[in-house]
Amino acid sequence: DRSDASGTGYYSAESSSYQTDLLELAFRGRSPAVPRVLGPHDPAGQTPHGAVLGPGAGDNASAALGLSAGAGDCVVSLGTSGVV
């Protein structure tokens, strides 16, 4: 999902794409295979019984979304990562 991909340092959440220049630099000119990054409404797959599977998200990103914080709000989260 986008929250995990953006944590890699070579995915741009702003452009919704991998930063291929960084990847090619890190891999000495080669372009590594990278997974498709799913949006919140994109199906990730399907179970044998037909249930649609959606993308996941990191715990901190999910918690931030669940708070419905808006512009001007301040939230402090201490868990698997510390974020202000």
PDB file of N, CA and C in Angstrom, residues 5-70:
ATOM      1  N   ALA A   5       4.890   1.794   1.017  1.00  0.00           N
ATOM      2  CA  ALA A   5       5.779   2.145  -0.095  1.00  0.00           C
ATOM      3  C   ALA A   5       6.489   3.469   0.161  1.00  0.00           C
ATOM      4  N   SER A   6       5.774   4.442   0.700  1.00  0.00           N
ATOM      5  CA  SER A   6       6.397   5.751   0.929  1.00  0.00           C
ATOM      6  C   SER A   6       7.467   5.680   2.011  1.00  0.00           C
ATOM      7  N   GLY A   7       7.396   4.693   2.876  1.00  0.00           N
ATOM      8  CA  GLY A   7       8.409   4.523   3.912  1.00  0.00           C
ATOM      9  C   GLY A   7       9.722   3.960   3.399  1.00  0.00           C
ATOM     10  N   THR A   8       9.757   3.509   2.151  1.00  0.00           N
ATOM     11  CA  THR A   8      10.988   2.944   1.599  1.00  0.00           C
ATOM     12  C   THR A   8      12.018   4.008   1.266  1.00  0.00           C
ATOM     13  N   GLY A   9      11.556   5.231   1.007  1.00  0.00           N
ATOM     14  CA  GLY A   9      12.464   6.298   0.607  1.00  0.00           C
ATOM     15  C   GLY A   9      12.624   6.426  -0.892  1.00  0.00           C
ATOM     16  N   TYR A  10      12.125   5.471  -1.662  1.00  0.00           N
ATOM     17  CA  TYR A  10      12.221   5.579  -3.117  1.00  0.00           C
ATOM     18  C   TYR A  10      10.860   5.536  -3.804  1.00  0.00           C
ATOM     19  N   TYR A  11       9.811   5.776  -3.051  1.00  0.00           N
ATOM     20  CA  TYR A  11       8.469   5.905  -3.618  1.00  0.00           C
ATOM     21  C   TYR A  11       7.956   7.292  -3.275  1.00  0.00           C
ATOM     22  N   SER A  12       7.424   7.983  -4.250  1.00  0.00           N
ATOM     23  CA  SER A  12       6.901   9.325  -4.039  1.00  0.00           C
ATOM     24  C   SER A  12       5.384   9.272  -3.893  1.00  0.00           C
ATOM     25  N   ALA A  13       4.893   9.584  -2.695  1.00  0.00           N
ATOM     26  CA  ALA A  13       3.446   9.628  -2.486  1.00  0.00           C
ATOM     27  C   ALA A  13       2.829  10.775  -3.278  1.00  0.00           C
ATOM     28  N   GLU A  14       3.604  11.819  -3.500  1.00  0.00           N
ATOM     29  CA  GLU A  14       3.106  12.982  -4.239  1.00  0.00           C
ATOM     30  C   GLU A  14       2.783  12.641  -5.693  1.00  0.00           C
ATOM     31  N   SER A  15       3.674  11.883  -6.336  1.00  0.00           N
ATOM     32  CA  SER A  15       3.456  11.531  -7.742  1.00  0.00           C
ATOM     33  C   SER A  15       2.890  10.122  -7.914  1.00  0.00           C
ATOM     34  N   SER A  16       2.736   9.395  -6.816  1.00  0.00           N
ATOM     35  CA  SER A  16       2.254   8.005  -6.851  1.00  0.00           C
ATOM     36  C   SER A  16       3.099   7.139  -7.779  1.00  0.00           C
ATOM     37  N   SER A  17       4.412   7.303  -7.676  1.00  0.00           N
ATOM     38  CA  SER A  17       5.299   6.508  -8.515  1.00  0.00           C
ATOM     39  C   SER A  17       6.639   6.297  -7.815  1.00  0.00           C
ATOM     40  N   TYR A  18       7.341   5.259  -8.266  1.00  0.00           N
ATOM     41  CA  TYR A  18       8.680   5.012  -7.752  1.00  0.00           C
ATOM     42  C   TYR A  18       9.631   6.058  -8.324  1.00  0.00           C
ATOM     43  N   GLN A  19      10.621   6.419  -7.556  1.00  0.00           N
ATOM     44  CA  GLN A  19      11.655   7.344  -8.015  1.00  0.00           C
ATOM     45  C   GLN A  19      12.746   6.510  -8.677  1.00  0.00           C
ATOM     46  N   THR A  20      12.559   6.271  -9.969  1.00  0.00           N
ATOM     47  CA  THR A  20      13.443   5.364 -10.696  1.00  0.00           C
ATOM     48  C   THR A  20      14.886   5.846 -10.702  1.00  0.00           C
ATOM     49  N   ASP A  21      15.103   7.167 -10.638  1.00  0.00           N
ATOM     50  CA  ASP A  21      16.482   7.661 -10.614  1.00  0.00           C
ATOM     51  C   ASP A  21      17.211   7.182  -9.361  1.00  0.00           C
ATOM     52  N   LEU A  22      16.515   7.162  -8.220  1.00  0.00           N
ATOM     53  CA  LEU A  22      17.130   6.673  -6.985  1.00  0.00           C
ATOM     54  C   LEU A  22      17.383   5.172  -7.047  1.00  0.00           C
ATOM     55  N   LEU A  23      16.425   4.442  -7.605  1.00  0.00           N
ATOM     56  CA  LEU A  23      16.587   2.992  -7.718  1.00  0.00           C
ATOM     57  C   LEU A  23      17.754   2.641  -8.634  1.00  0.00           C
ATOM     58  N   GLU A  24      17.853   3.317  -9.771  1.00  0.00           N
ATOM     59  CA  GLU A  24      18.944   3.032 -10.701  1.00  0.00           C
ATOM     60  C   GLU A  24      20.296   3.406 -10.102  1.00  0.00           C
ATOM     61  N   LEU A  25      20.326   4.464  -9.310  1.00  0.00           N
ATOM     62  CA  LEU A  25      21.566   4.841  -8.631  1.00  0.00           C
ATOM     63  C   LEU A  25      21.965   3.768  -7.614  1.00  0.00           C
ATOM     64  N   ALA A  26      20.992   3.319  -6.834  1.00  0.00           N
ATOM     65  CA  ALA A  26      21.263   2.308  -5.810  1.00  0.00           C
ATOM     66  C   ALA A  26      21.638   0.959  -6.422  1.00  0.00           C
ATOM     67  N   PHE A  27      21.067   0.649  -7.577  1.00  0.00           N
ATOM     68  CA  PHE A  27      21.320  -0.644  -8.218  1.00  0.00           C
ATOM     69  C   PHE A  27      22.288  -0.529  -9.394  1.00  0.00           C
ATOM     70  N   ARG A  28      23.090   0.540  -9.381  1.00  0.00           N
ATOM     71  CA  ARG A  28      24.165   0.739 -10.364  1.00  0.00           C
ATOM     72  C   ARG A  28      23.684   0.646 -11.803  1.00  0.00           C
ATOM     73  N   GLY A  29      22.637   1.412 -12.108  1.00  0.00           N
ATOM     74  CA  GLY A  29      22.152   1.493 -13.476  1.00  0.00           C
ATOM     75  C   GLY A  29      21.098   0.477 -13.853  1.00  0.00           C
ATOM     76  N   ARG A  30      20.913  -0.521 -13.029  1.00  0.00           N
ATOM     77  CA  ARG A  30      19.882  -1.529 -13.324  1.00  0.00           C
ATOM     78  C   ARG A  30      18.559  -1.081 -12.727  1.00  0.00           C
ATOM     79  N   SER A  31      17.478  -1.481 -13.338  1.00  0.00           N
ATOM     80  CA  SER A  31      16.145  -1.173 -12.827  1.00  0.00           C
ATOM     81  C   SER A  31      15.574  -2.414 -12.154  1.00  0.00           C
ATOM     82  N   PRO A  32      15.480  -2.418 -10.833  1.00  0.00           N
ATOM     83  CA  PRO A  32      14.957  -3.598 -10.140  1.00  0.00           C
ATOM     84  C   PRO A  32      13.447  -3.741 -10.335  1.00  0.00           C
ATOM     85  N   ALA A  33      12.973  -4.953 -10.188  1.00  0.00           N
ATOM     86  CA  ALA A  33      11.530  -5.194 -10.224  1.00  0.00           C
ATOM     87  C   ALA A  33      10.935  -4.700  -8.910  1.00  0.00           C
ATOM     88  N   VAL A  34       9.903  -3.908  -8.999  1.00  0.00           N
ATOM     89  CA  VAL A  34       9.238  -3.382  -7.807  1.00  0.00           C
ATOM     90  C   VAL A  34       7.752  -3.727  -7.884  1.00  0.00           C
ATOM     91  N   PRO A  35       7.121  -3.926  -6.739  1.00  0.00           N
ATOM     92  CA  PRO A  35       5.706  -4.306  -6.757  1.00  0.00           C
ATOM     93  C   PRO A  35       4.801  -3.131  -7.124  1.00  0.00           C
ATOM     94  N   ARG A  36       3.638  -3.449  -7.607  1.00  0.00           N
ATOM     95  CA  ARG A  36       2.619  -2.438  -7.886  1.00  0.00           C
ATOM     96  C   ARG A  36       2.128  -1.903  -6.548  1.00  0.00           C
ATOM     97  N   VAL A  37       1.947  -0.600  -6.458  1.00  0.00           N
ATOM     98  CA  VAL A  37       1.460   0.028  -5.230  1.00  0.00           C
ATOM     99  C   VAL A  37      -0.028   0.297  -5.406  1.00  0.00           C
ATOM    100  N   LEU A  38      -0.812  -0.252  -4.487  1.00  0.00           N
ATOM    101  CA  LEU A  38      -2.262  -0.145  -4.593  1.00  0.00           C
ATOM    102  C   LEU A  38      -2.796   1.063  -3.846  1.00  0.00           C
ATOM    103  N   GLY A  39      -3.832   1.659  -4.407  1.00  0.00           N
ATOM    104  CA  GLY A  39      -4.550   2.725  -3.733  1.00  0.00           C
ATOM    105  C   GLY A  39      -5.577   2.127  -2.786  1.00  0.00           C
ATOM    106  N   PRO A  40      -6.224   2.954  -1.994  1.00  0.00           N
ATOM    107  CA  PRO A  40      -7.147   2.441  -0.978  1.00  0.00           C
ATOM    108  C   PRO A  40      -8.366   1.707  -1.532  1.00  0.00           C
ATOM    109  N   HIS A  41      -8.706   1.947  -2.791  1.00  0.00           N
ATOM    110  CA  HIS A  41      -9.881   1.289  -3.369  1.00  0.00           C
ATOM    111  C   HIS A  41      -9.521   0.232  -4.409  1.00  0.00           C
ATOM    112  N   ASP A  42      -8.226  -0.043  -4.570  1.00  0.00           N
ATOM    113  CA  ASP A  42      -7.781  -1.036  -5.545  1.00  0.00           C
ATOM    114  C   ASP A  42      -7.849  -2.436  -4.946  1.00  0.00           C
ATOM    115  N   PRO A  43      -8.394  -3.403  -5.681  1.00  0.00           N
ATOM    116  CA  PRO A  43      -8.403  -4.775  -5.163  1.00  0.00           C
ATOM    117  C   PRO A  43      -6.999  -5.371  -5.211  1.00  0.00           C
ATOM    118  N   ALA A  44      -6.618  -6.067  -4.142  1.00  0.00           N
ATOM    119  CA  ALA A  44      -5.310  -6.715  -4.078  1.00  0.00           C
ATOM    120  C   ALA A  44      -5.384  -8.160  -4.552  1.00  0.00           C
ATOM    121  N   GLY A  45      -6.564  -8.704  -4.598  1.00  0.00           N
ATOM    122  CA  GLY A  45      -6.739 -10.088  -5.000  1.00  0.00           C
ATOM    123  C   GLY A  45      -8.126 -10.560  -4.640  1.00  0.00           C
ATOM    124  N   GLN A  46      -8.286 -11.873  -4.654  1.00  0.00           N
ATOM    125  CA  GLN A  46      -9.590 -12.468  -4.395  1.00  0.00           C
ATOM    126  C   GLN A  46      -9.379 -13.842  -3.766  1.00  0.00           C
ATOM    127  N   THR A  47     -10.232 -14.198  -2.809  1.00  0.00           N
ATOM    128  CA  THR A  47     -10.162 -15.522  -2.201  1.00  0.00           C
ATOM    129  C   THR A  47     -10.805 -16.539  -3.140  1.00  0.00           C
ATOM    130  N   PRO A  48     -10.569 -17.828  -2.911  1.00  0.00           N
ATOM    131  CA  PRO A  48     -11.209 -18.845  -3.744  1.00  0.00           C
ATOM    132  C   PRO A  48     -12.741 -18.759  -3.731  1.00  0.00           C
ATOM    133  N   HIS A  49     -13.297 -18.175  -2.675  1.00  0.00           N
ATOM    134  CA  HIS A  49     -14.753 -18.051  -2.588  1.00  0.00           C
ATOM    135  C   HIS A  49     -15.264 -16.726  -3.141  1.00  0.00           C
ATOM    136  N   GLY A  50     -14.373 -15.903  -3.698  1.00  0.00           N
ATOM    137  CA  GLY A  50     -14.794 -14.677  -4.358  1.00  0.00           C
ATOM    138  C   GLY A  50     -14.744 -13.409  -3.528  1.00  0.00           C
ATOM    139  N   ALA A  51     -14.304 -13.496  -2.277  1.00  0.00           N
ATOM    140  CA  ALA A  51     -14.203 -12.283  -1.460  1.00  0.00           C
ATOM    141  C   ALA A  51     -13.030 -11.437  -1.965  1.00  0.00           C
ATOM    142  N   VAL A  52     -13.275 -10.151  -2.121  1.00  0.00           N
ATOM    143  CA  VAL A  52     -12.241  -9.240  -2.607  1.00  0.00           C
ATOM    144  C   VAL A  52     -11.305  -8.864  -1.459  1.00  0.00           C
ATOM    145  N   LEU A  53     -10.012  -8.909  -1.717  1.00  0.00           N
ATOM    146  CA  LEU A  53      -9.002  -8.527  -0.738  1.00  0.00           C
ATOM    147  C   LEU A  53      -8.505  -7.128  -1.065  1.00  0.00           C
ATOM    148  N   GLY A  54      -8.385  -6.304  -0.051  1.00  0.00           N
ATOM    149  CA  GLY A  54      -7.910  -4.940  -0.250  1.00  0.00           C
ATOM    150  C   GLY A  54      -6.497  -4.774   0.257  1.00  0.00           C
ATOM    151  N   PRO A  55      -5.856  -3.661  -0.099  1.00  0.00           N
ATOM    152  CA  PRO A  55      -4.506  -3.408   0.391  1.00  0.00           C
ATOM    153  C   PRO A  55      -4.513  -3.124   1.883  1.00  0.00           C
ATOM    154  N   GLY A  56      -3.417  -3.388   2.515  1.00  0.00           N
ATOM    155  CA  GLY A  56      -3.293  -3.108   3.942  1.00  0.00           C
ATOM    156  C   GLY A  56      -2.712  -1.731   4.159  1.00  0.00           C
ATOM    157  N   ALA A  57      -2.252  -1.506   5.352  1.00  0.00           N
ATOM    158  CA  ALA A  57      -1.574  -0.253   5.693  1.00  0.00           C
ATOM    159  C   ALA A  57      -0.790  -0.490   6.972  1.00  0.00           C
ATOM    160  N   GLY A  58       0.219   0.308   7.169  1.00  0.00           N
ATOM    161  CA  GLY A  58       0.970   0.225   8.410  1.00  0.00           C
ATOM    162  C   GLY A  58       0.100   0.622   9.590  1.00  0.00           C
ATOM    163  N   ASP A  59       0.467   0.167  10.781  1.00  0.00           N
ATOM    164  CA  ASP A  59      -0.362   0.447  11.954  1.00  0.00           C
ATOM    165  C   ASP A  59      -0.457   1.933  12.263  1.00  0.00           C
ATOM    166  N   ASN A  60       0.645   2.648  12.131  1.00  0.00           N
ATOM    167  CA  ASN A  60       0.621   4.071  12.449  1.00  0.00           C
ATOM    168  C   ASN A  60      -0.182   4.856  11.413  1.00  0.00           C
ATOM    169  N   ALA A  61      -0.033   4.508  10.145  1.00  0.00           N
ATOM    170  CA  ALA A  61      -0.809   5.173   9.097  1.00  0.00           C
ATOM    171  C   ALA A  61      -2.296   4.901   9.276  1.00  0.00           C
ATOM    172  N   SER A  62      -2.641   3.673   9.613  1.00  0.00           N
ATOM    173  CA  SER A  62      -4.050   3.332   9.836  1.00  0.00           C
ATOM    174  C   SER A  62      -4.623   4.086  11.024  1.00  0.00           C
ATOM    175  N   ALA A  63      -3.848   4.177  12.094  1.00  0.00           N
ATOM    176  CA  ALA A  63      -4.311   4.905  13.278  1.00  0.00           C
ATOM    177  C   ALA A  63      -4.520   6.377  12.964  1.00  0.00           C
ATOM    178  N   ALA A  64      -3.612   6.969  12.196  1.00  0.00           N
ATOM    179  CA  ALA A  64      -3.749   8.381  11.834  1.00  0.00           C
ATOM    180  C   ALA A  64      -5.010   8.618  11.016  1.00  0.00           C
ATOM    181  N   LEU A  65      -5.302   7.726  10.096  1.00  0.00           N
ATOM    182  CA  LEU A  65      -6.529   7.860   9.307  1.00  0.00           C
ATOM    183  C   LEU A  65      -7.764   7.713  10.185  1.00  0.00           C
ATOM    184  N   GLY A  66      -7.701   6.805  11.141  1.00  0.00           N
ATOM    185  CA  GLY A  66      -8.836   6.564  12.026  1.00  0.00           C
ATOM    186  C   GLY A  66      -9.141   7.720  12.958  1.00  0.00           C
ATOM    187  N   LEU A  67      -8.152   8.574  13.205  1.00  0.00           N
ATOM    188  CA  LEU A  67      -8.367   9.720  14.084  1.00  0.00           C
ATOM    189  C   LEU A  67      -9.136  10.847  13.409  1.00  0.00           C
ATOM    190  N   SER A  68      -9.163  10.841  12.092  1.00  0.00           N
ATOM    191  CA  SER A  68      -9.810  11.913  11.317  1.00  0.00           C
ATOM    192  C   SER A  68      -9.251  13.285  11.678  1.00  0.00           C
ATOM    193  N   ALA A  69      -7.956  13.354  11.937  1.00  0.00           N
ATOM    194  CA  ALA A  69      -7.321  14.635  12.257  1.00  0.00           C
ATOM    195  C   ALA A  69      -7.351  15.534  11.030  1.00  0.00           C
ATOM    196  N   GLY A  70      -7.509  16.809  11.279  1.00  0.00           N
ATOM    197  CA  GLY A  70      -7.569  17.773  10.190  1.00  0.00           C
ATOM    198  C   GLY A  70      -6.500  18.833  10.320  1.00  0.00           C
TER     199      GLY A  70
END
